[in-house]
Amino acid sequence: MAAVRICGDTHGGLSRRPRPHIRLPSPHLQGSVWAMTELWVLGPDNWSAWRALRLTALAEAPYAFGSTLAEWQGDGDREERWRARLGMRGSHNVIAVLEGRPVGMASGVPAEEPDTAELISMWVGPRARGRGVGDRLIGEIERWAHQRHARKLMLSVMPDNPAALALYERHGFTATDKLGDLLPDGERRELVLAKTLAYDADSLTSRQASRQARPSPTA
Ligand SMILES: CC(C)(COP(=O)(O)OP(=O)(O)OC[C@H]1O[C@@H](n2cnc3c(N)ncnc32)[C@H](O)[C@@H]1OP(=O)(O)O)[C@@H](O)C(=O)NCCC(=O)NCCS
């Protein structure tokens, strides 16, 4: 996980400001919302910033998530729990900051399947929707998945979430035959989408090298 530098900031519940993770943009994107969106990678010490956005997301879009606001409030709302969430092994937790305000979030986590990463906790606040923030977040999780040599990026989405489905389809995710979690109605399930990640010849070579460099389980 990228190191974060802490300095004072009080925007949107952020008491600590992680260093912007990515320097953008390519010149043709200058001036667009893409260029104006900063991505901050959060670690456990930034739990309060993640908490503020995640609670807002669960309250604003309960239809979109398997987790509920109730599960993360009251007894469920504890610093060590938020820290543990951000400290999840191999996770990459990102918030999008537009015009100085946190407006979106997403995580990449290792999936149970080998060589597979999963995109979770995707949310863009209503006022920032339709401006490409979702694209930025997906792009960053895809970049991270590439970096860790995942072959596939998968995600689960509610079947009645057209905005999310449109975004994911636009990014090349397609339906799989994997069964998603059962929904509260006991009949429908989450849809599981996946995208195969492409590697050029050079990165395949480095992927093979990194696999060969891994210690064998018996070593
Ligand atoms: C799904 C979500 C992340 C999309 O983020 P975004 O930054 O608005 O993404 P985009 O700008 O690419 O818009 C995606 C789709 O949302 C719809 N959309 C566009 N503008 C919108 C707006 N102002 N308000 C609502 N939906 C809008 C469009 O269908 C668009 O698809 P299209 O561009 O192919 O027509 C965001 O709507 C969101 O956080 N929703 C609630 C939480 C959620 O559904 N999370 C996903 C869990 S799997």
Short mmCIF file of C-alpha atoms and ligand atoms in Angstrom, two decimals:
data_model
loop_
_atom_site.label_atom_id
_atom_site.label_comp_id
_atom_site.label_asym_id
_atom_site.label_seq_id
_atom_site.Cartn_x
_atom_site.Cartn_y
_atom_site.Cartn_z
CA MET A 1 0.00 0.00 0.00
CA ALA A 2 1.28 3.45 -0.87
CA ALA A 3 2.62 5.51 1.99
CA VAL A 4 0.54 8.51 2.93
CA ARG A 5 1.79 11.82 4.20
CA ILE A 6 -0.42 13.42 6.79
CA CYS A 7 -1.09 17.10 6.92
CA GLY A 8 -3.93 19.27 8.17
CA ASP A 9 -7.23 19.28 6.29
CA THR A 10 -10.80 19.45 7.40
CA HIS A 11 -12.70 18.85 4.16
CA GLY A 12 -15.67 16.53 4.39
CA GLY A 13 -14.68 14.95 7.70
CA LEU A 14 -11.06 14.48 6.71
CA SER A 15 -8.96 15.44 9.66
CA ARG A 16 -5.85 13.98 8.08
CA ARG A 17 -4.96 14.42 4.48
CA PRO A 18 -3.16 11.64 2.69
CA ARG A 19 -0.78 12.63 -0.06
CA PRO A 20 -2.43 12.52 -3.49
CA HIS A 21 -1.47 9.15 -4.86
CA ILE A 22 -1.42 9.83 -8.54
CA ARG A 23 -0.07 12.67 -10.55
CA LEU A 24 -2.18 13.34 -13.57
CA PRO A 25 -2.95 14.02 -16.29
CA SER A 26 -1.91 13.24 -19.77
CA PRO A 27 -2.00 16.55 -21.64
CA HIS A 28 -5.16 15.86 -23.65
CA LEU A 29 -7.11 15.45 -20.43
CA GLN A 30 -6.01 18.76 -18.94
CA GLY A 31 -8.99 20.78 -17.76
CA SER A 32 -11.40 17.87 -17.63
CA VAL A 33 -12.88 16.50 -14.45
CA TRP A 34 -10.51 13.58 -14.90
CA ALA A 35 -7.60 15.94 -14.41
CA MET A 36 -9.22 17.68 -11.47
CA THR A 37 -9.93 14.49 -9.57
CA GLU A 38 -7.27 13.48 -7.09
CA LEU A 39 -7.06 9.94 -5.84
CA TRP A 40 -5.88 9.35 -2.29
CA VAL A 41 -4.85 5.93 -1.11
CA LEU A 42 -5.92 5.36 2.46
CA GLY A 43 -4.35 3.19 5.12
CA PRO A 44 -5.61 2.26 8.59
CA ASP A 45 -4.52 5.61 10.07
CA ASN A 46 -6.94 7.35 7.68
CA TRP A 47 -9.88 5.33 8.98
CA SER A 48 -11.96 8.38 9.91
CA ALA A 49 -11.92 9.67 6.32
CA TRP A 50 -12.98 6.27 4.99
CA ARG A 51 -15.63 5.95 7.71
CA ALA A 52 -17.19 9.33 6.83
CA LEU A 53 -17.53 8.45 3.16
CA ARG A 54 -18.59 4.86 3.68
CA LEU A 55 -21.35 5.78 6.14
CA THR A 56 -22.55 8.43 3.70
CA ALA A 57 -22.52 5.88 0.88
CA LEU A 58 -24.45 3.25 2.87
CA ALA A 59 -27.03 5.87 3.86
CA GLU A 60 -27.34 7.37 0.38
CA ALA A 61 -27.37 4.19 -1.74
CA PRO A 62 -28.57 1.28 0.43
CA TYR A 63 -29.90 -0.42 -2.72
CA ALA A 64 -26.37 -0.81 -4.05
CA PHE A 65 -24.54 -2.66 -1.30
CA GLY A 66 -24.59 -6.02 0.45
CA SER A 67 -23.53 -4.28 3.68
CA THR A 68 -26.04 -2.11 5.50
CA LEU A 69 -25.73 1.14 7.38
CA ALA A 70 -27.03 -0.59 10.52
CA GLU A 71 -24.12 -3.04 10.45
CA TRP A 72 -21.64 -0.15 10.60
CA GLN A 73 -23.41 2.01 13.13
CA GLY A 74 -23.76 1.74 16.90
CA ASP A 75 -21.73 -1.21 18.17
CA GLY A 76 -20.50 -1.82 14.63
CA ASP A 77 -18.97 1.65 14.42
CA ARG A 78 -15.63 1.13 16.13
CA GLU A 79 -12.23 2.57 15.28
CA GLU A 80 -10.55 -0.84 15.33
CA ARG A 81 -13.14 -2.21 12.92
CA TRP A 82 -12.55 0.59 10.43
CA ARG A 83 -8.81 0.20 10.85
CA ALA A 84 -9.11 -3.53 10.21
CA ARG A 85 -11.14 -2.87 7.08
CA LEU A 86 -8.48 -0.54 5.68
CA GLY A 87 -5.73 -2.88 6.82
CA MET A 88 -7.24 -5.86 4.98
CA ARG A 89 -4.31 -7.79 3.62
CA GLY A 90 -3.54 -6.87 0.04
CA SER A 91 -6.30 -4.28 -0.19
CA HIS A 92 -6.08 -0.97 -2.06
CA ASN A 93 -8.49 1.61 -0.71
CA VAL A 94 -8.97 4.82 -2.62
CA ILE A 95 -11.04 7.95 -2.28
CA ALA A 96 -11.64 10.46 -5.05
CA VAL A 97 -11.32 14.12 -4.19
CA LEU A 98 -12.86 16.66 -6.55
CA GLU A 99 -12.43 20.40 -6.03
CA GLY A 100 -11.03 19.68 -2.59
CA ARG A 101 -13.90 17.51 -1.43
CA PRO A 102 -14.07 13.74 -1.05
CA VAL A 103 -16.71 12.60 -3.54
CA GLY A 104 -16.15 8.90 -4.15
CA MET A 105 -14.50 5.72 -3.05
CA ALA A 106 -13.54 2.23 -4.19
CA SER A 107 -11.45 -0.70 -3.02
CA GLY A 108 -9.53 -3.47 -4.65
CA VAL A 109 -9.10 -6.66 -2.66
CA PRO A 110 -7.65 -10.07 -3.47
CA ALA A 111 -10.43 -12.48 -4.49
CA GLU A 112 -10.78 -16.09 -3.39
CA GLU A 113 -10.05 -17.30 -6.93
CA PRO A 114 -6.36 -17.37 -7.79
CA ASP A 115 -4.91 -14.53 -9.85
CA THR A 116 -8.10 -12.55 -9.37
CA ALA A 117 -8.80 -9.21 -7.75
CA GLU A 118 -12.16 -7.84 -6.73
CA LEU A 119 -13.56 -4.34 -6.93
CA ILE A 120 -15.75 -3.49 -3.93
CA SER A 121 -17.23 -0.50 -2.06
CA MET A 122 -17.66 1.58 -5.23
CA TRP A 123 -19.54 4.81 -4.67
CA VAL A 124 -19.68 8.30 -6.16
CA GLY A 125 -21.69 10.99 -4.36
CA PRO A 126 -24.82 12.24 -6.14
CA ARG A 127 -23.42 15.68 -6.93
CA ALA A 128 -20.35 14.21 -8.60
CA ARG A 129 -22.13 11.56 -10.67
CA GLY A 130 -22.03 11.56 -14.42
CA ARG A 131 -18.68 13.42 -14.46
CA GLY A 132 -16.22 10.59 -14.87
CA VAL A 133 -15.30 10.05 -11.22
CA GLY A 134 -16.43 6.42 -11.47
CA ASP A 135 -14.12 6.04 -14.47
CA ARG A 136 -11.19 7.35 -12.44
CA LEU A 137 -11.88 4.97 -9.58
CA ILE A 138 -12.26 1.92 -11.82
CA GLY A 139 -9.13 2.92 -13.72
CA GLU A 140 -7.16 3.09 -10.49
CA ILE A 141 -8.38 -0.28 -9.20
CA GLU A 142 -7.60 -1.79 -12.58
CA ARG A 143 -4.10 -0.26 -12.48
CA TRP A 144 -3.55 -1.72 -9.02
CA ALA A 145 -4.84 -5.15 -10.13
CA HIS A 146 -2.41 -5.08 -13.06
CA GLN A 147 0.42 -4.15 -10.76
CA ARG A 148 -0.27 -7.21 -8.64
CA HIS A 149 -0.41 -9.35 -11.78
CA ALA A 150 -4.05 -10.33 -11.47
CA ARG A 151 -5.47 -11.98 -14.57
CA LYS A 152 -9.02 -10.97 -13.84
CA LEU A 153 -10.90 -8.21 -12.04
CA MET A 154 -14.34 -9.16 -10.79
CA LEU A 155 -17.15 -7.44 -8.95
CA SER A 156 -20.68 -8.01 -7.70
CA VAL A 157 -23.51 -5.67 -8.56
CA MET A 158 -27.22 -5.56 -7.80
CA PRO A 159 -29.29 -6.59 -10.84
CA ASP A 160 -31.42 -3.45 -10.53
CA ASN A 161 -28.60 -0.91 -10.50
CA PRO A 162 -28.57 0.45 -14.07
CA ALA A 163 -26.06 3.26 -13.43
CA ALA A 164 -23.47 0.85 -12.04
CA LEU A 165 -24.17 -1.72 -14.76
CA ALA A 166 -23.72 0.96 -17.43
CA LEU A 167 -20.42 2.04 -15.91
CA TYR A 168 -19.06 -1.49 -15.60
CA GLU A 169 -20.18 -2.53 -19.07
CA ARG A 170 -18.52 0.54 -20.51
CA HIS A 171 -15.30 -0.59 -18.84
CA GLY A 172 -15.49 -4.04 -20.40
CA PHE A 173 -16.94 -6.08 -17.55
CA THR A 174 -19.20 -8.91 -18.67
CA ALA A 175 -21.54 -11.29 -16.85
CA THR A 176 -20.14 -14.54 -15.48
CA ASP A 177 -22.02 -17.69 -14.54
CA LYS A 178 -20.78 -17.39 -10.97
CA LEU A 179 -23.66 -17.18 -8.48
CA GLY A 180 -23.71 -13.92 -6.55
CA ASP A 181 -24.98 -13.54 -3.00
CA LEU A 182 -28.67 -14.11 -2.45
CA LEU A 183 -30.65 -10.90 -1.99
CA PRO A 184 -33.00 -10.31 0.96
CA ASP A 185 -36.02 -11.32 -1.18
CA GLY A 186 -34.58 -14.84 -1.13
CA GLU A 187 -34.96 -15.17 -4.90
CA ARG A 188 -32.67 -12.83 -6.79
CA ARG A 189 -28.92 -12.76 -6.55
CA GLU A 190 -26.20 -10.22 -7.08
CA LEU A 191 -24.68 -10.39 -10.55
CA VAL A 192 -21.03 -11.28 -10.75
CA LEU A 193 -19.20 -9.48 -13.54
CA ALA A 194 -15.60 -9.90 -14.58
CA LYS A 195 -13.02 -8.42 -16.88
CA THR A 196 -9.93 -10.17 -18.17
CA LEU A 197 -6.89 -7.99 -17.72
CA ALA A 198 -4.60 -7.65 -20.70
CA TYR A 199 -0.82 -7.73 -20.46
CA ASP A 200 1.70 -6.90 -23.11
CA ALA A 201 4.68 -9.15 -23.76
CA ASP A 202 6.98 -7.18 -21.43
CA SER A 203 4.64 -7.31 -18.49
CA LEU A 204 4.03 -11.03 -19.07
CA THR A 205 7.76 -11.59 -18.79
CA SER A 206 7.91 -9.65 -15.54
CA ARG A 207 4.85 -11.55 -14.32
CA GLN A 208 6.59 -14.88 -14.98
CA ALA A 209 9.72 -13.60 -13.29
CA SER A 210 7.82 -12.53 -10.21
CA ARG A 211 6.08 -15.92 -10.06
CA GLN A 212 9.39 -17.73 -10.31
CA ALA A 213 10.82 -15.51 -7.59
CA ARG A 214 8.07 -16.48 -5.16
CA PRO A 215 9.22 -18.95 -2.51
CA SER A 216 7.70 -22.40 -2.86
CA PRO A 217 5.19 -23.31 -0.15
CA THR A 218 7.58 -25.87 1.29
CA ALA A 219 10.56 -23.52 1.40
C1 LIG B 1 -22.61 3.71 -10.11
C2 LIG B 1 -21.78 4.96 -9.82
C3 LIG B 1 -20.51 4.55 -9.08
C4 LIG B 1 -21.41 5.61 -11.17
O1 LIG B 1 -20.49 6.67 -10.91
P1 LIG B 1 -20.34 7.90 -11.92
O2 LIG B 1 -19.09 8.61 -11.60
O3 LIG B 1 -21.59 8.66 -11.98
O4 LIG B 1 -20.13 7.11 -13.26
P2 LIG B 1 -20.44 7.61 -14.72
O5 LIG B 1 -20.28 9.09 -14.82
O6 LIG B 1 -19.62 6.78 -15.62
O7 LIG B 1 -21.97 7.24 -14.92
C5 LIG B 1 -22.34 5.89 -14.95
C6 LIG B 1 -23.77 5.80 -15.39
O8 LIG B 1 -24.58 6.47 -14.42
C7 LIG B 1 -25.66 7.16 -15.08
N1 LIG B 1 -25.55 8.59 -14.74
C8 LIG B 1 -24.94 9.56 -15.44
N2 LIG B 1 -25.10 10.72 -14.84
C9 LIG B 1 -25.78 10.50 -13.72
C10 LIG B 1 -26.25 11.33 -12.68
N3 LIG B 1 -26.01 12.64 -12.65
N4 LIG B 1 -26.94 10.74 -11.68
C11 LIG B 1 -27.17 9.44 -11.69
N5 LIG B 1 -26.74 8.60 -12.64
C12 LIG B 1 -26.06 9.13 -13.66
C13 LIG B 1 -25.51 6.87 -16.54
O9 LIG B 1 -26.32 5.75 -16.84
C14 LIG B 1 -24.05 6.50 -16.70
O10 LIG B 1 -23.79 5.60 -17.72
P3 LIG B 1 -23.44 6.16 -19.21
O11 LIG B 1 -22.41 7.24 -19.03
O12 LIG B 1 -22.88 4.95 -19.90
O13 LIG B 1 -24.72 6.66 -19.74
C15 LIG B 1 -22.59 5.99 -9.00
O14 LIG B 1 -23.80 6.25 -9.67
C16 LIG B 1 -22.90 5.52 -7.60
O15 LIG B 1 -22.05 5.60 -6.72
N6 LIG B 1 -24.10 4.99 -7.37
C17 LIG B 1 -24.51 4.54 -6.04
C18 LIG B 1 -23.62 3.44 -5.48
C19 LIG B 1 -23.44 2.32 -6.45
O16 LIG B 1 -24.33 1.97 -7.21
N7 LIG B 1 -22.26 1.70 -6.39
C20 LIG B 1 -21.94 0.56 -7.19
C21 LIG B 1 -22.02 -0.69 -6.36
S1 LIG B 1 -21.72 -2.13 -7.33
#
